[in-house]
Amino acid sequence: MSVRVTVNGDAPYDVVIGRHLLGELPGMLGTGVRRVLVMHPASLSATGEAVREDLVAQGYEAFVVELPDAEEQKTAQVAAFCWQVLGQADFTRSDAIVSVGGGATTDLAGFVAATWLRGLRVVHMPTTLLAMVDAAVGGKTGINTAEGKNLVGAFHPPAGVLCDLAALESLDRWDLVAGMAEVVKTGFIADERILELVEAHADDLRGWKGPDATDETWAVLAELVERSVRVKARVVGEDLTEQGLREILNYGHTLGHAIELTERYQWRHGAAVAVGMVFAAELARLGGKLDDAVVDRHREILTSLGLPTSYRGDRWDKLLGAMRRDKKTRGDLLRFVVLDDVARPTRLEGPDPTLLAAAYAEVSKEPPTGNAEVKVQLGL
Ligand SMILES: NC(=O)c1ccc[n+]([C@@H]2O[C@H](COP(=O)([O-])OP(=O)(O)OC[C@H]3O[C@@H](n4cnc5c(N)ncnc54)[C@H](O)[C@@H]3O)[C@@H](O)[C@H]2O)c1
């Protein structure tokens, strides 16, 4: 059975969550599409080819582009290669792109779709947990430059998103756990039931067994994806371009981005966001907003999933500098999303430097979680 979540906005679209969803693709592509370019990383060539063949069987002229893996594909060079393919195959504005892959692929394919002829339809078929609950929904697209991640991009909502849970069978434990950080984030900012589900099933999620996972674990994962997508759909449906409400999705991301940068992107995004959420919780606690119990809950849930909750004490100056330079900072003012309680997010602007340092001291009290240690924790 599949679930359909509608994302409102100027051009509403559906996110379908379930299994065997290829039959939904033509409906999402809409009328008038003749040519479709399927974009996937090399690791998903069998799935990408199956999608292409299905499209051909349905009467489309379908092409594939095999992309480099992970962040390697989010470059201007790869985008230019895709534009070349679209040009040589005479793609018009009424044709379409289908992405099959993780968040790196949905970001790149979305960007190529946004820019070719000023906007082609794109349908995302996310294959990682992170891409299902975050990257594929909401219309943010982008590529990296030598100066930093996601510096070039566009808002380009998809025509639809197909989350085929079966794709998660082949996902390794580390990728599932990294995606769980965004799921937990969604729980803290908007849906306590997510936290309860994770608390009850953390062992099974941390020890993700893919095809050997129990029916119960699959059911839990399906509910977590659905609940997370519902929250993201509601938030981006109200605020596509990050003028207000959408900012709550950045919970844990201000310090998280700074850690990623300091670690030269060797840490997974989810691991950095996990530490960032504990920092934000400590900021709120020390500022007198949040109860100790909710802060403890952050550490307990994240640790039960095998995610890190602390970082090196000797890195504060570097992290502070990186936060000040973050593209999401407005002017000189540091901004954080913090909680008054579970599901009650609010904004903290320009906090006192001593409060920031005190919150960081709480995050760096435990033995520092170095990169190698994080990998060990996550079973690599
Ligand atoms: N646009 C947004 O709103 C948004 C939000 C969050 C993250 N992102 C972007 O998403 C990217 C991270 O996404 P990600 O974690 O999915 O990374 P990813 O796309 O790099 O995928 C991680 C790895 O998993 C592999 N993979 C993908 N699907 C698989 C499957 N089903 N089975 C086995 N292996 C599979 C990929 O080939 C890759 O090696 C970053 O570039 C980030 O900037 C974008």
Coordinates of C-alpha atoms and ligand atoms in Angstrom, one line a residue:
M1 CA 0.0 0.0 0.0
S2 CA 1.4 3.4 -0.9
V3 CA 0.9 6.8 0.8
R4 CA 0.6 10.1 -1.0
V5 CA 1.6 13.4 0.5
T6 CA 0.9 16.6 -1.3
V7 CA 3.3 19.5 -1.2
N8 CA 1.4 22.7 -1.7
G9 CA 2.7 25.8 -3.4
D10 CA 2.5 27.5 -6.8
A11 CA 2.7 24.1 -8.5
P12 CA 1.6 21.4 -6.0
Y13 CA 3.1 18.0 -6.4
D14 CA 2.8 14.6 -4.7
V15 CA 5.4 12.5 -2.8
V16 CA 4.4 8.8 -3.0
I17 CA 5.9 6.5 -0.5
G18 CA 5.6 2.7 -0.9
R19 CA 6.9 -0.1 -3.1
H20 CA 6.8 -0.9 -6.8
L21 CA 6.0 2.7 -7.7
L22 CA 7.1 2.8 -11.4
G23 CA 3.5 2.7 -12.5
E24 CA 3.1 6.2 -11.0
L25 CA 5.9 7.7 -13.2
P26 CA 3.9 8.6 -16.3
G27 CA 1.2 10.3 -14.2
M28 CA 3.9 12.4 -12.5
L29 CA 5.6 13.2 -15.8
G30 CA 2.3 14.6 -17.0
T31 CA 1.0 15.1 -20.6
G32 CA 3.1 16.2 -23.5
V33 CA 6.4 14.6 -22.5
R34 CA 8.1 12.7 -25.3
R35 CA 11.7 12.4 -24.2
V36 CA 13.0 11.5 -20.7
L37 CA 16.6 11.6 -19.4
V38 CA 17.2 9.2 -16.5
M39 CA 20.1 10.3 -14.4
H40 CA 21.8 7.9 -11.9
P41 CA 25.2 7.3 -10.3
A42 CA 27.1 4.2 -11.5
S43 CA 26.3 2.3 -8.4
L44 CA 22.6 2.3 -9.3
S45 CA 23.0 1.5 -13.0
A46 CA 20.7 -1.6 -12.8
T47 CA 17.9 0.5 -11.2
G48 CA 18.5 3.4 -13.7
E49 CA 18.4 1.0 -16.6
A50 CA 15.2 -0.6 -15.3
V51 CA 13.5 2.8 -15.2
R52 CA 14.7 3.6 -18.7
E53 CA 13.4 0.3 -20.1
D54 CA 10.0 0.8 -18.4
L55 CA 9.7 4.3 -19.9
V56 CA 10.5 2.9 -23.4
A57 CA 7.9 0.2 -22.9
Q58 CA 5.4 3.0 -22.1
G59 CA 6.2 4.7 -25.4
Y60 CA 8.7 7.4 -24.3
E61 CA 12.0 8.1 -25.9
A62 CA 14.3 7.5 -22.9
F63 CA 18.0 8.1 -22.4
V64 CA 20.3 7.5 -19.5
V65 CA 23.3 9.4 -18.1
E66 CA 25.5 7.6 -15.7
L67 CA 27.0 10.0 -13.2
P68 CA 30.1 9.9 -10.9
D69 CA 29.3 8.8 -7.4
A70 CA 28.3 11.0 -4.4
E71 CA 29.6 14.6 -4.3
E72 CA 31.8 14.0 -7.4
Q73 CA 28.7 14.4 -9.5
K74 CA 27.8 17.9 -8.0
T75 CA 30.1 19.8 -10.3
A76 CA 29.7 22.4 -13.1
Q77 CA 31.6 19.9 -15.4
V78 CA 29.1 17.1 -14.8
A79 CA 26.2 19.6 -15.2
A80 CA 27.7 20.8 -18.5
F81 CA 28.0 17.2 -19.7
C82 CA 24.3 16.7 -18.9
W83 CA 23.4 19.9 -20.8
Q84 CA 25.3 18.5 -23.8
V85 CA 23.3 15.3 -23.7
L86 CA 20.0 17.2 -23.5
G87 CA 21.1 19.4 -26.4
Q88 CA 22.2 16.6 -28.6
A89 CA 19.0 14.7 -28.0
D90 CA 16.9 17.8 -28.8
F91 CA 15.2 18.1 -25.4
T92 CA 12.5 20.7 -25.4
R93 CA 10.8 22.5 -22.6
S94 CA 8.0 19.9 -22.6
D95 CA 10.4 17.0 -22.0
A96 CA 11.6 15.7 -18.6
I97 CA 14.3 14.4 -16.4
V98 CA 14.1 11.6 -13.8
S99 CA 16.7 11.3 -11.1
V100 CA 17.4 8.0 -9.5
G101 CA 19.8 8.2 -6.6
G102 CA 20.7 9.8 -3.2
G103 CA 20.7 13.5 -2.4
A104 CA 23.7 14.3 -4.5
T105 CA 21.8 13.0 -7.6
T106 CA 18.5 14.7 -6.8
D107 CA 20.5 18.0 -6.2
L108 CA 22.4 17.7 -9.5
A109 CA 19.5 16.4 -11.6
G110 CA 17.2 19.1 -10.1
F111 CA 19.8 21.8 -11.0
V112 CA 20.2 20.5 -14.6
A113 CA 16.4 20.5 -14.9
A114 CA 16.1 24.0 -13.4
T115 CA 18.7 25.4 -15.9
W116 CA 18.0 23.6 -19.2
L117 CA 15.7 26.0 -21.2
R118 CA 15.0 27.8 -17.9
G119 CA 13.2 24.8 -16.5
L120 CA 12.3 21.2 -17.4
R121 CA 10.0 19.0 -15.4
V122 CA 11.9 16.7 -13.0
V123 CA 10.6 13.6 -11.1
H124 CA 12.9 12.4 -8.3
M125 CA 13.2 8.8 -7.3
P126 CA 15.3 9.1 -4.1
T127 CA 17.2 5.9 -3.1
T128 CA 18.7 6.9 0.3
L129 CA 16.9 7.7 3.5
L130 CA 18.3 11.2 3.5
A131 CA 17.1 11.9 0.0
M132 CA 13.6 10.5 0.7
V133 CA 13.0 12.6 3.9
D134 CA 15.0 15.7 2.9
A135 CA 16.9 16.3 -0.4
A136 CA 14.2 15.2 -2.9
V137 CA 11.4 17.2 -1.3
G138 CA 11.3 20.9 -1.3
G139 CA 12.8 22.1 -4.5
K140 CA 16.3 23.1 -3.5
T141 CA 18.8 22.1 -6.1
G142 CA 22.5 22.8 -6.4
I143 CA 26.1 22.0 -7.2
N144 CA 29.4 22.6 -5.4
T145 CA 32.2 24.9 -6.5
A146 CA 35.9 24.9 -5.4
E147 CA 34.9 27.6 -2.8
G148 CA 32.3 25.5 -1.1
K149 CA 29.3 23.2 -1.0
N150 CA 25.9 24.1 -2.6
L151 CA 27.0 27.6 -3.6
V152 CA 25.4 27.4 -7.0
G153 CA 21.8 26.4 -7.3
A154 CA 18.1 27.2 -7.9
F155 CA 14.8 26.6 -6.3
H156 CA 13.1 24.2 -8.7
P157 CA 10.3 22.1 -7.2
P158 CA 9.9 18.6 -8.8
A159 CA 6.8 17.5 -10.6
G160 CA 6.7 14.6 -8.2
V161 CA 8.7 12.3 -5.9
L162 CA 8.6 8.5 -5.8
C163 CA 10.0 7.0 -2.6
D164 CA 10.3 3.3 -3.3
L165 CA 11.3 1.9 0.1
A166 CA 12.7 -1.2 -1.6
A167 CA 15.7 0.9 -2.6
L168 CA 16.7 1.1 1.0
E169 CA 17.5 -2.7 1.0
S170 CA 20.9 -2.1 -0.5
L171 CA 21.7 1.0 1.6
D172 CA 24.6 0.4 4.0
R173 CA 24.2 0.9 7.8
W174 CA 26.2 4.1 7.8
D175 CA 24.0 5.7 5.2
L176 CA 20.8 4.7 7.0
V177 CA 22.1 6.0 10.3
A178 CA 23.3 9.3 8.7
G179 CA 19.8 9.8 7.2
M180 CA 18.3 9.0 10.6
A181 CA 19.8 12.2 12.0
E182 CA 17.5 14.3 9.8
V183 CA 14.6 12.0 10.8
V184 CA 15.4 12.7 14.5
K185 CA 15.7 16.4 13.7
T186 CA 12.2 16.4 12.2
G187 CA 11.0 14.7 15.4
F188 CA 12.4 17.3 17.6
I189 CA 11.1 20.3 15.6
A190 CA 7.7 19.0 14.8
D191 CA 6.6 15.4 15.6
E192 CA 7.2 13.7 18.9
R193 CA 5.8 10.4 17.6
I194 CA 9.0 10.2 15.4
L195 CA 11.1 10.3 18.6
E196 CA 9.0 7.6 20.3
L197 CA 9.3 5.3 17.3
V198 CA 13.1 5.8 17.1
E199 CA 13.4 5.2 20.9
A200 CA 11.5 2.0 20.6
H201 CA 13.4 0.7 17.6
A202 CA 16.9 2.2 17.8
D203 CA 18.7 -1.1 17.9
D204 CA 17.1 -2.4 14.7
L205 CA 17.7 0.9 12.9
R206 CA 21.3 1.2 14.0
G207 CA 22.0 -2.4 13.0
W208 CA 20.2 -2.0 9.7
K209 CA 20.0 -5.4 8.0
G210 CA 18.6 -4.3 4.6
P211 CA 16.8 -7.2 3.0
D212 CA 17.0 -9.2 6.2
A213 CA 15.2 -6.5 8.3
T214 CA 12.1 -7.7 10.0
D215 CA 8.6 -6.7 8.8
E216 CA 8.3 -4.7 12.0
T217 CA 11.5 -2.7 11.2
W218 CA 10.2 -2.1 7.7
A219 CA 6.9 -0.8 9.0
V220 CA 8.7 1.5 11.4
L221 CA 10.9 2.8 8.6
A222 CA 7.9 3.4 6.4
E223 CA 6.2 5.4 9.1
L224 CA 9.3 7.4 9.8
V225 CA 9.7 8.3 6.2
E226 CA 6.0 9.2 5.9
R227 CA 6.0 11.3 9.0
S228 CA 9.2 13.1 8.1
V229 CA 8.0 13.8 4.5
R230 CA 4.7 15.2 5.9
V231 CA 6.6 17.7 8.1
K232 CA 8.9 18.7 5.3
A233 CA 6.0 19.0 2.8
R234 CA 4.0 21.2 5.2
V235 CA 7.0 23.5 5.9
V236 CA 8.2 23.9 2.3
G237 CA 4.6 24.2 1.1
E238 CA 4.3 27.3 3.2
D239 CA 7.8 28.7 2.6
L240 CA 9.5 27.5 -0.6
T241 CA 12.4 30.1 -0.6
E242 CA 13.4 30.0 3.1
Q243 CA 12.0 33.4 4.1
G244 CA 10.6 32.2 7.4
L245 CA 9.2 28.9 8.5
R246 CA 11.6 26.8 6.4
E247 CA 14.4 27.9 8.7
I248 CA 13.2 25.4 11.3
L249 CA 14.5 22.6 9.1
N250 CA 18.0 24.0 9.8
Y251 CA 17.8 22.7 13.4
G252 CA 21.3 21.5 14.3
H253 CA 22.7 22.7 11.0
T254 CA 24.5 26.0 12.0
L255 CA 27.1 24.2 14.1
G256 CA 26.7 21.1 11.9
H257 CA 27.8 22.9 8.7
A258 CA 30.8 24.3 10.6
I259 CA 31.9 20.8 11.7
E260 CA 31.5 19.5 8.2
L261 CA 33.8 22.3 6.9
T262 CA 36.3 21.8 9.7
E263 CA 36.4 18.1 9.0
R264 CA 36.8 18.8 5.2
Y265 CA 33.6 16.9 4.5
Q266 CA 35.0 13.6 5.8
W267 CA 32.2 13.5 8.3
R268 CA 28.7 12.6 7.1
H269 CA 26.3 15.4 7.1
G270 CA 24.1 13.5 9.6
A271 CA 26.9 13.0 12.1
A272 CA 27.7 16.7 12.1
V273 CA 24.0 17.6 12.4
A274 CA 23.7 15.3 15.4
V275 CA 26.4 17.2 17.3
G276 CA 24.8 20.4 16.1
M277 CA 21.4 19.5 17.6
V278 CA 23.0 18.7 21.0
F279 CA 24.7 22.1 20.8
A280 CA 21.4 23.9 20.0
A281 CA 19.7 22.0 22.8
E282 CA 22.4 23.1 25.3
L283 CA 22.1 26.7 24.0
A284 CA 18.4 26.6 24.7
R285 CA 18.9 25.0 28.1
L286 CA 21.5 27.5 29.2
G287 CA 19.4 30.3 27.9
G288 CA 16.6 29.1 30.3
K289 CA 14.3 27.9 27.6
L290 CA 14.6 24.1 27.5
D291 CA 14.3 21.5 30.3
D292 CA 17.2 19.3 31.1
A293 CA 15.1 16.2 30.2
V294 CA 14.7 17.3 26.6
V295 CA 18.5 17.9 26.3
D296 CA 19.2 14.5 27.8
R297 CA 16.7 13.0 25.3
H298 CA 18.8 14.4 22.4
R299 CA 21.9 12.7 23.7
E300 CA 20.1 9.4 24.4
I301 CA 18.3 9.1 21.0
L302 CA 21.4 10.1 19.0
T303 CA 23.7 7.8 20.9
S304 CA 21.2 4.9 20.6
L305 CA 21.5 5.3 16.9
G306 CA 25.3 5.4 17.0
L307 CA 25.5 9.0 16.1
P308 CA 28.1 11.3 17.7
T309 CA 27.0 13.9 20.3
S310 CA 30.3 15.6 21.1
Y311 CA 33.2 17.3 19.3
R312 CA 36.7 18.5 20.0
G313 CA 37.1 21.2 22.7
D314 CA 40.1 22.8 20.9
R315 CA 38.1 23.7 17.8
W316 CA 35.7 26.4 19.1
D317 CA 37.5 29.4 17.5
K318 CA 37.5 27.6 14.1
L319 CA 33.9 26.6 14.4
L320 CA 32.8 30.1 15.4
G321 CA 34.6 31.6 12.4
A322 CA 33.0 29.0 10.1
M323 CA 29.6 29.8 11.5
R324 CA 30.1 33.5 10.9
R325 CA 31.0 32.8 7.3
D326 CA 28.1 30.4 6.7
K327 CA 25.9 31.5 3.7
K328 CA 22.8 31.2 5.9
T329 CA 24.1 33.8 8.4
R330 CA 22.4 37.1 7.7
G331 CA 24.8 40.0 8.1
D332 CA 27.0 39.6 11.2
L333 CA 24.3 38.1 13.3
L334 CA 24.6 34.4 14.2
R335 CA 21.2 32.7 14.0
F336 CA 20.2 29.4 15.6
V337 CA 17.0 27.4 15.6
V338 CA 16.4 26.3 19.2
L339 CA 13.5 24.6 21.0
D340 CA 11.2 25.8 23.8
D341 CA 10.1 22.2 24.0
V342 CA 9.7 19.2 21.7
A343 CA 7.9 20.4 18.5
R344 CA 8.1 24.0 19.6
P345 CA 11.0 25.5 17.6
T346 CA 11.9 29.1 17.8
R347 CA 14.8 31.4 16.6
L348 CA 17.7 32.7 18.6
E349 CA 19.5 35.6 17.0
G350 CA 22.8 37.0 18.0
P351 CA 23.3 35.1 21.3
D352 CA 25.8 36.3 23.8
P353 CA 29.3 35.0 23.1
T354 CA 29.6 33.6 26.6
L355 CA 26.4 31.7 26.2
L356 CA 27.7 30.2 22.9
A357 CA 31.0 29.2 24.5
A358 CA 29.2 27.7 27.5
A359 CA 27.0 25.6 25.3
Y360 CA 30.0 24.5 23.3
A361 CA 31.8 23.5 26.6
E362 CA 28.9 21.1 27.3
V363 CA 29.3 19.6 23.8
S364 CA 33.0 19.1 24.2
K365 CA 33.0 17.8 27.8
E366 CA 32.7 14.1 26.8
P367 CA 35.7 12.6 25.1
P368 CA 35.9 14.1 21.7
T369 CA 34.3 12.1 18.9
G370 CA 37.0 12.0 16.2
N371 CA 36.4 10.9 12.7
A372 CA 37.8 7.4 13.1
E373 CA 35.8 7.0 16.3
V374 CA 32.6 8.0 14.5
K375 CA 33.3 5.4 11.9
V376 CA 33.8 2.8 14.5
Q377 CA 30.6 3.8 16.2
L378 CA 28.8 3.4 13.0
G379 CA 30.2 0.0 12.4
L380 CA 32.6 0.8 9.5
Ligands
LIG1 N1 18.3 19.9 -1.7 C1 18.2 19.7 -0.4 O1 17.2 20.2 0.2 C2 19.1 18.8 0.3 C3 18.9 18.5 1.6 C4 19.8 17.6 2.3 C5 20.9 17.1 1.6 N2 21.1 17.5 0.3 C6 22.3 17.0 -0.4 O2 22.2 15.6 -0.4 C7 23.5 15.1 -0.5 C8 23.7 13.9 0.4 O3 22.7 12.9 0.1 P1 23.0 11.4 0.4 O4 23.4 11.2 1.8 O5 21.8 10.7 -0.1 O6 24.3 11.1 -0.4 P2 24.6 10.5 -1.9 O7 23.7 10.9 -2.9 O8 26.0 10.9 -2.1 O9 24.5 9.0 -1.6 C9 25.3 8.3 -0.7 C10 25.9 7.1 -1.2 O10 24.9 6.0 -1.3 C11 24.9 5.5 -2.6 N3 23.6 5.0 -2.8 C12 22.5 5.8 -3.2 N4 21.4 5.0 -3.1 C13 21.8 3.8 -2.8 C14 21.1 2.6 -2.5 N5 19.7 2.5 -2.6 N6 21.8 1.5 -2.2 C15 23.1 1.5 -2.1 N7 23.8 2.6 -2.2 C16 23.2 3.8 -2.6 C17 25.4 6.6 -3.5 O11 25.9 6.1 -4.7 C18 26.5 7.2 -2.6 O12 27.7 6.5 -2.7 C19 24.5 16.2 -0.3 O13 25.0 16.6 -1.5 C20 23.6 17.3 0.3 O14 24.1 18.6 0.0 C21 20.3 18.3 -0.3

